[in-house]
C-alpha cells in the first residue's frame, strides 16, 4: 500500500516525496530524528519524544520550523491518512540545502527539511517480545554525543549487520569494558539479587524515553533499580537481561555472546516489567 508521507508542509504519496541531493541530512547526516510508537491509532509517550527532539535541536542549533503542537498535529494527520493502528511515526529534521556541498552552516533563513512517515508493525504481540533475542558484544565506535538523536547511524547499522552475520539479533555496544547500550535501544540487566541495572544518563547513551518510563514504573512498583554502568562480565553473569526502546518496549535478552542468560528463557522481572509497561501503554492509548 502506498503511504502518504509528509514533506515540508505537504502530504504526498511516498513515491512523490523528493529531497535534494544537496540536503545536509543526506550529505553530512546533519539531521535529527524521533520515533514515536503508535498503539490503537494513538501516539505513545509523544511529549517525551518531542521534548527530546527540541533538546537535540538545541544542541545542534537547528530550528524546528513548526511549533511542537503543529508537529503533533502532523503526526496525527499521518496516522489518520494511513489508517495506522499499531507501529510508529518517524520524523526527521535536517538543516536543509543551499544547493551545493559546503561544510559551513547555511545562511540564516535557509529552510530546513522536515519529513515524516508512518511504519506499520506489531508492537504488543511481537514474536521477539515472547521468545527474547540473542545479542553479541561489540566495541562502541560511535561519536561522543550519543545523547543527541542524529541520523548518523552507520555504526548501529554495522553493529546490527555484525550481529546478524553471527546469527544474533542485535549488539550490545562496549566501551572500556562497560556496556553503553544496544545498537538502537537501551541495555538492562537484572542482578542475582533482583535489582534492575541500566547505565546512567550522560553523553555516552541516548536518553531513552522508554528507559525513563521504565524507571518510573519500577519505582512505583517497588522494583529495586540502580543507574550505573555494568561490565560485559556482569551481563554474562546476570540473572536476566533485556533491551528497551519505543518500538520494542522491552525485549528479553536470552543469550549474550553465545552464553545463556539465566536459564535461557525470558526472566520473571523482565516479563513483569514488560507487562506493567504494556498495561500503561494500552491505558494511555485507549
Ligand atoms: N539508544 C539508542 C542508541 C537508540 O537508537 C534508541 C531508540 N531510538 C534508544 C536507546 C531507546 O530510546 P527510546 O526508548 O526513546 O526509543
CSV table of C-alpha atoms and ligand atoms in Angstrom, one decimal:
chain,number,residue,atom,x,y,z
A,1,UNK,CA,0.0,0.0,0.0
A,2,UNK,CA,1.3,3.4,-0.9
A,3,UNK,CA,1.8,5.5,2.2
A,4,UNK,CA,1.1,9.2,2.4
A,5,UNK,CA,4.2,10.9,3.8
A,6,UNK,CA,4.7,14.5,5.0
A,7,UNK,CA,7.4,16.7,3.5
A,8,UNK,CA,7.9,20.4,4.2
A,9,UNK,CA,4.2,21.2,4.5
A,10,UNK,CA,2.7,18.8,2.0
A,11,UNK,CA,1.1,15.4,2.4
A,12,UNK,CA,2.1,13.3,-0.7
A,13,UNK,CA,2.2,9.7,-1.9
A,14,UNK,CA,5.6,8.3,-0.8
A,15,UNK,CA,6.9,8.0,-4.3
A,16,UNK,CA,6.3,11.6,-5.0
A,17,UNK,CA,8.2,12.9,-2.0
A,18,UNK,CA,11.5,14.4,-3.2
A,19,UNK,CA,14.5,15.8,-1.2
A,20,UNK,CA,17.5,17.5,-2.8
A,21,UNK,CA,20.8,15.5,-3.3
A,22,UNK,CA,22.4,18.6,-1.6
A,23,UNK,CA,20.3,18.2,1.5
A,24,UNK,CA,22.6,18.3,4.5
A,25,UNK,CA,20.8,15.3,6.0
A,26,UNK,CA,21.9,13.2,3.0
A,27,UNK,CA,25.5,14.7,2.7
A,28,UNK,CA,26.5,15.2,6.3
A,29,UNK,CA,23.9,13.4,8.5
A,30,UNK,CA,23.2,16.9,9.6
A,31,UNK,CA,19.7,16.0,10.9
A,32,UNK,CA,17.9,14.8,13.9
A,33,UNK,CA,15.0,12.3,14.2
A,34,UNK,CA,12.5,10.8,16.6
A,35,UNK,CA,10.4,7.6,16.5
A,36,UNK,CA,7.1,7.6,18.4
A,37,UNK,CA,5.2,4.3,18.9
A,38,UNK,CA,1.6,4.2,17.8
A,39,UNK,CA,-1.0,2.0,19.6
A,40,UNK,CA,-4.7,1.9,18.9
A,41,UNK,CA,-4.0,4.7,16.4
A,42,UNK,CA,-2.6,7.0,19.1
A,43,UNK,CA,0.8,8.3,19.9
A,44,UNK,CA,2.5,6.9,22.9
A,45,UNK,CA,4.8,9.0,25.1
A,46,UNK,CA,5.0,11.6,22.4
A,47,UNK,CA,5.6,14.5,24.9
A,48,UNK,CA,8.9,12.8,25.8
A,49,UNK,CA,9.9,12.3,22.2
A,50,UNK,CA,9.1,15.9,21.3
A,51,UNK,CA,11.0,17.2,24.3
A,52,UNK,CA,14.0,15.2,23.3
A,53,UNK,CA,13.7,16.4,19.7
A,54,UNK,CA,13.8,20.0,21.0
A,55,UNK,CA,16.8,19.2,23.1
A,56,UNK,CA,18.6,17.6,20.1
A,57,UNK,CA,17.7,20.7,18.0
A,58,UNK,CA,19.1,23.0,20.8
A,59,UNK,CA,22.3,21.1,21.0
A,60,UNK,CA,22.9,21.4,17.2
A,61,UNK,CA,21.5,24.9,16.8
A,62,UNK,CA,18.8,23.5,14.5
A,63,UNK,CA,15.5,25.4,14.3
A,64,UNK,CA,12.2,23.4,14.3
A,65,UNK,CA,10.1,25.1,11.6
A,66,UNK,CA,6.8,24.3,13.3
A,67,UNK,CA,5.6,24.5,16.8
A,68,UNK,CA,5.5,21.3,18.9
A,69,UNK,CA,1.7,21.4,18.8
A,70,UNK,CA,1.8,21.7,15.0
A,71,UNK,CA,4.3,18.8,14.8
A,72,UNK,CA,2.0,16.6,16.8
A,73,UNK,CA,-0.9,17.6,14.5
A,74,UNK,CA,1.1,16.4,11.5
A,75,UNK,CA,1.9,13.1,13.3
A,76,UNK,CA,-1.8,12.6,14.0
A,77,UNK,CA,-2.8,13.5,10.4
A,78,UNK,CA,-0.4,11.0,9.0
A,79,UNK,CA,-1.7,8.3,11.4
A,80,UNK,CA,-5.3,9.1,10.2
A,81,UNK,CA,-4.4,9.3,6.5
A,82,UNK,CA,-2.5,6.0,6.6
A,83,UNK,CA,-5.1,4.3,8.9
A,84,UNK,CA,-2.3,3.3,11.2
A,85,UNK,CA,-3.4,1.3,14.2
A,86,UNK,CA,-0.1,-0.1,15.5
A,87,UNK,CA,3.5,0.8,14.6
A,88,UNK,CA,5.4,4.1,14.6
A,89,UNK,CA,5.7,7.6,13.3
A,90,UNK,CA,9.2,8.6,12.2
A,91,UNK,CA,10.1,12.2,11.9
A,92,UNK,CA,13.3,13.8,10.6
A,93,UNK,CA,14.5,17.3,10.6
A,94,UNK,CA,17.6,18.3,8.6
A,95,UNK,CA,19.4,21.6,8.2
A,96,UNK,CA,18.2,21.7,4.6
A,97,UNK,CA,20.2,22.6,1.5
A,98,UNK,CA,21.8,25.6,-0.1
A,99,UNK,CA,22.1,23.8,-3.5
A,100,UNK,CA,25.7,22.8,-3.1
A,101,UNK,CA,28.0,20.8,-0.8
A,102,UNK,CA,29.5,23.1,1.8
A,103,UNK,CA,30.5,22.2,5.3
A,104,UNK,CA,29.7,25.6,6.7
A,105,UNK,CA,26.2,26.1,8.1
A,106,UNK,CA,23.8,27.6,5.6
A,107,UNK,CA,22.8,31.2,6.0
A,108,UNK,CA,20.1,32.0,8.5
A,109,UNK,CA,16.7,31.6,6.9
A,110,UNK,CA,17.7,28.5,4.8
A,111,UNK,CA,14.6,26.3,5.1
A,112,UNK,CA,15.2,23.0,7.0
A,113,UNK,CA,13.8,19.8,5.6
A,114,UNK,CA,11.0,18.2,7.8
A,115,UNK,CA,9.9,14.8,6.7
A,116,UNK,CA,7.6,12.3,8.5
A,117,UNK,CA,6.3,8.9,7.6
A,118,UNK,CA,4.4,6.0,9.3
A,119,UNK,CA,5.5,2.4,9.7
A,120,UNK,CA,3.0,-0.3,10.4
A,121,UNK,CA,4.4,-3.0,12.7
A,122,UNK,CA,3.4,-5.2,15.5
A,123,UNK,CA,4.5,-3.8,18.9
A,124,UNK,CA,2.4,-5.5,21.6
A,125,UNK,CA,2.5,-9.1,20.2
A,126,UNK,CA,5.8,-9.1,18.6
A,127,UNK,CA,7.4,-12.6,18.5
A,128,UNK,CA,10.7,-11.4,19.9
A,129,UNK,CA,9.0,-10.0,22.9
A,130,UNK,CA,8.0,-13.5,23.8
A,131,UNK,CA,11.0,-15.5,22.6
A,132,UNK,CA,13.6,-13.0,23.6
A,133,UNK,CA,16.7,-12.1,21.5
A,134,UNK,CA,20.3,-13.1,21.2
A,135,UNK,CA,22.9,-10.3,21.3
A,136,UNK,CA,26.6,-10.1,20.7
A,137,UNK,CA,29.0,-7.6,22.2
A,138,UNK,CA,30.9,-5.2,20.0
A,139,UNK,CA,33.2,-2.2,20.5
A,140,UNK,CA,31.2,1.0,20.6
A,141,UNK,CA,32.7,3.1,17.8
A,142,UNK,CA,30.1,5.9,17.8
A,143,UNK,CA,30.9,9.6,18.3
A,144,UNK,CA,30.8,11.2,21.8
A,145,UNK,CA,27.4,12.8,21.6
A,146,UNK,CA,25.1,9.8,21.6
A,147,UNK,CA,22.7,11.8,23.7
A,148,UNK,CA,21.8,13.7,20.5
A,149,UNK,CA,19.4,11.7,18.3
A,150,UNK,CA,21.1,12.3,14.9
A,151,UNK,CA,20.7,10.3,11.7
A,152,UNK,CA,24.4,9.5,11.8
A,153,UNK,CA,23.5,5.8,12.2
A,154,UNK,CA,26.2,4.0,10.2
A,155,UNK,CA,27.8,2.5,13.4
A,156,UNK,CA,24.5,1.0,14.6
A,157,UNK,CA,23.9,-0.4,11.0
A,158,UNK,CA,27.3,-2.0,11.1
A,159,UNK,CA,26.6,-3.4,14.6
A,160,UNK,CA,23.3,-5.0,13.5
A,161,UNK,CA,24.9,-6.5,10.5
A,162,UNK,CA,27.8,-7.8,12.7
A,163,UNK,CA,25.2,-9.4,14.9
A,164,UNK,CA,23.1,-10.9,12.1
A,165,UNK,CA,26.2,-12.4,10.4
A,166,UNK,CA,26.8,-14.2,13.7
A,167,UNK,CA,23.2,-15.5,14.0
A,168,UNK,CA,22.3,-12.9,16.7
A,169,UNK,CA,19.6,-10.3,16.6
A,170,UNK,CA,21.4,-7.3,17.9
A,171,UNK,CA,24.6,-6.0,19.5
A,172,UNK,CA,25.4,-4.6,23.0
A,173,UNK,CA,28.0,-1.9,22.5
A,174,UNK,CA,31.0,-1.8,24.8
A,175,UNK,CA,33.3,1.0,25.8
A,176,UNK,CA,36.2,0.4,28.3
A,177,UNK,CA,34.7,-3.0,29.2
A,178,UNK,CA,31.4,-1.4,30.1
A,179,UNK,CA,28.2,-1.8,28.1
A,180,UNK,CA,26.9,1.6,26.9
A,181,UNK,CA,23.6,0.5,25.2
A,182,UNK,CA,22.2,-1.6,22.3
A,183,UNK,CA,22.6,-0.5,18.7
A,184,UNK,CA,19.1,1.1,18.8
A,185,UNK,CA,18.0,0.5,22.3
A,186,UNK,CA,18.9,0.9,26.0
A,187,UNK,CA,20.5,-2.1,27.7
A,188,UNK,CA,19.5,-3.5,31.1
A,189,UNK,CA,20.4,-6.4,33.3
A,190,UNK,CA,18.8,-7.9,36.5
A,191,UNK,CA,21.3,-8.9,39.1
A,192,UNK,CA,21.3,-12.1,41.2
A,193,UNK,CA,19.6,-10.1,44.0
A,194,UNK,CA,16.8,-9.0,41.6
A,195,UNK,CA,18.0,-5.4,41.1
A,196,UNK,CA,17.5,-3.7,37.7
A,197,UNK,CA,20.6,-2.1,36.4
A,198,UNK,CA,20.9,0.3,33.5
A,199,UNK,CA,23.6,2.9,32.6
A,200,UNK,CA,23.1,6.4,34.0
A,201,UNK,CA,22.3,9.3,31.7
A,202,UNK,CA,25.3,11.0,30.1
A,203,UNK,CA,26.6,11.9,26.6
A,204,UNK,CA,27.5,8.2,26.3
A,205,UNK,CA,24.0,7.0,25.6
A,206,UNK,CA,20.7,8.1,24.2
A,207,UNK,CA,18.3,9.2,26.9
A,208,UNK,CA,15.6,6.7,26.1
A,209,UNK,CA,12.0,7.8,26.6
A,210,UNK,CA,11.1,4.1,27.3
A,211,UNK,CA,14.0,3.8,29.8
A,212,UNK,CA,12.8,6.8,31.7
A,213,UNK,CA,9.2,5.4,32.0
A,214,UNK,CA,10.5,2.0,33.0
A,215,UNK,CA,12.5,3.5,35.8
A,216,UNK,CA,9.4,5.4,36.9
A,217,UNK,CA,7.3,2.3,36.8
A,218,UNK,CA,9.9,0.3,38.6
A,219,UNK,CA,9.9,2.9,41.4
A,220,UNK,CA,6.0,2.8,41.6
A,221,UNK,CA,6.0,-1.0,41.7
A,222,UNK,CA,8.9,-1.2,44.3
A,223,UNK,CA,11.2,-3.0,41.9
A,224,UNK,CA,14.7,-2.1,43.0
A,225,UNK,CA,17.0,-0.4,40.5
A,226,UNK,CA,20.4,1.2,40.1
A,227,UNK,CA,21.5,3.6,37.4
A,228,UNK,CA,25.2,2.6,36.9
A,229,UNK,CA,27.4,1.2,34.2
A,230,UNK,CA,27.8,-2.5,34.1
A,231,UNK,CA,30.5,-4.7,32.6
A,232,UNK,CA,30.3,-7.4,29.9
A,233,UNK,CA,31.2,-10.0,32.6
A,234,UNK,CA,28.4,-8.7,34.8
A,235,UNK,CA,26.0,-9.1,31.9
A,236,UNK,CA,27.2,-12.7,31.3
A,237,UNK,CA,26.5,-13.4,35.0
A,238,UNK,CA,23.2,-11.6,35.2
A,239,UNK,CA,20.0,-13.4,36.1
A,240,UNK,CA,18.1,-11.6,33.3
A,241,UNK,CA,18.8,-9.0,30.6
A,242,UNK,CA,16.6,-7.0,28.3
A,243,UNK,CA,16.5,-4.1,25.9
A,244,UNK,CA,14.1,-1.1,25.8
A,245,UNK,CA,13.0,1.2,23.0
A,246,UNK,CA,9.9,3.0,21.8
A,247,UNK,CA,9.0,0.3,19.3
A,248,UNK,CA,10.1,-2.8,21.2
A,249,UNK,CA,9.0,-1.6,24.7
A,250,UNK,CA,11.0,-4.5,26.3
A,251,UNK,CA,12.5,-7.5,24.6
A,252,UNK,CA,14.2,-10.1,26.8
A,253,UNK,CA,17.8,-10.9,26.0
A,254,UNK,CA,18.3,-14.7,26.5
A,255,UNK,CA,21.8,-15.1,25.1
A,256,UNK,CA,24.9,-12.8,25.1
A,257,UNK,CA,27.9,-13.8,23.0
A,258,UNK,CA,26.7,-17.4,22.9
A,259,UNK,CA,26.3,-17.6,26.7
A,260,UNK,CA,22.9,-18.4,28.0
A,261,UNK,CA,21.4,-15.6,30.3
A,262,UNK,CA,19.9,-17.1,33.4
A,263,UNK,CA,18.1,-20.3,32.4
A,264,UNK,CA,17.8,-19.2,28.8
A,265,UNK,CA,14.2,-18.1,28.9
A,266,UNK,CA,12.8,-14.6,29.4
A,267,UNK,CA,13.0,-13.9,33.2
A,268,UNK,CA,10.3,-13.1,35.6
A,269,UNK,CA,11.4,-9.5,36.3
A,270,UNK,CA,11.7,-8.8,32.6
A,271,UNK,CA,8.2,-10.2,31.9
A,272,UNK,CA,6.6,-8.4,34.8
A,273,UNK,CA,8.1,-5.1,33.8
A,274,UNK,CA,7.0,-5.6,30.2
A,275,UNK,CA,3.5,-6.4,31.4
A,276,UNK,CA,3.4,-3.2,33.5
A,277,UNK,CA,4.7,-1.1,30.6
A,278,UNK,CA,2.1,-2.7,28.2
A,279,UNK,CA,-0.7,-2.0,30.7
A,280,UNK,CA,0.4,1.6,31.0
A,281,UNK,CA,0.7,2.0,27.2
A,282,UNK,CA,-2.7,0.4,26.5
A,283,UNK,CA,-4.3,2.7,29.1
A,284,UNK,CA,-2.6,5.8,27.7
A,285,UNK,CA,-3.8,5.0,24.2
A,286,UNK,CA,-7.3,3.6,25.0
B,1,LIG,N1,19.5,4.0,22.5
B,1,LIG,C1,19.7,4.2,21.1
B,1,LIG,C2,21.0,4.2,20.5
B,1,LIG,C3,18.5,4.2,20.3
B,1,LIG,O1,18.6,4.4,19.0
B,1,LIG,C4,17.2,4.1,20.9
B,1,LIG,C5,16.0,4.1,20.1
B,1,LIG,N2,15.8,5.2,19.3
B,1,LIG,C6,17.2,4.0,22.3
B,1,LIG,C7,18.3,4.0,23.1
B,1,LIG,C8,15.8,3.9,23.0
B,1,LIG,O2,15.2,5.2,23.1
B,1,LIG,P1,13.6,5.3,23.1
B,1,LIG,O3,13.2,4.5,24.3
B,1,LIG,O4,13.4,6.7,23.3
B,1,LIG,O5,13.1,4.7,21.8
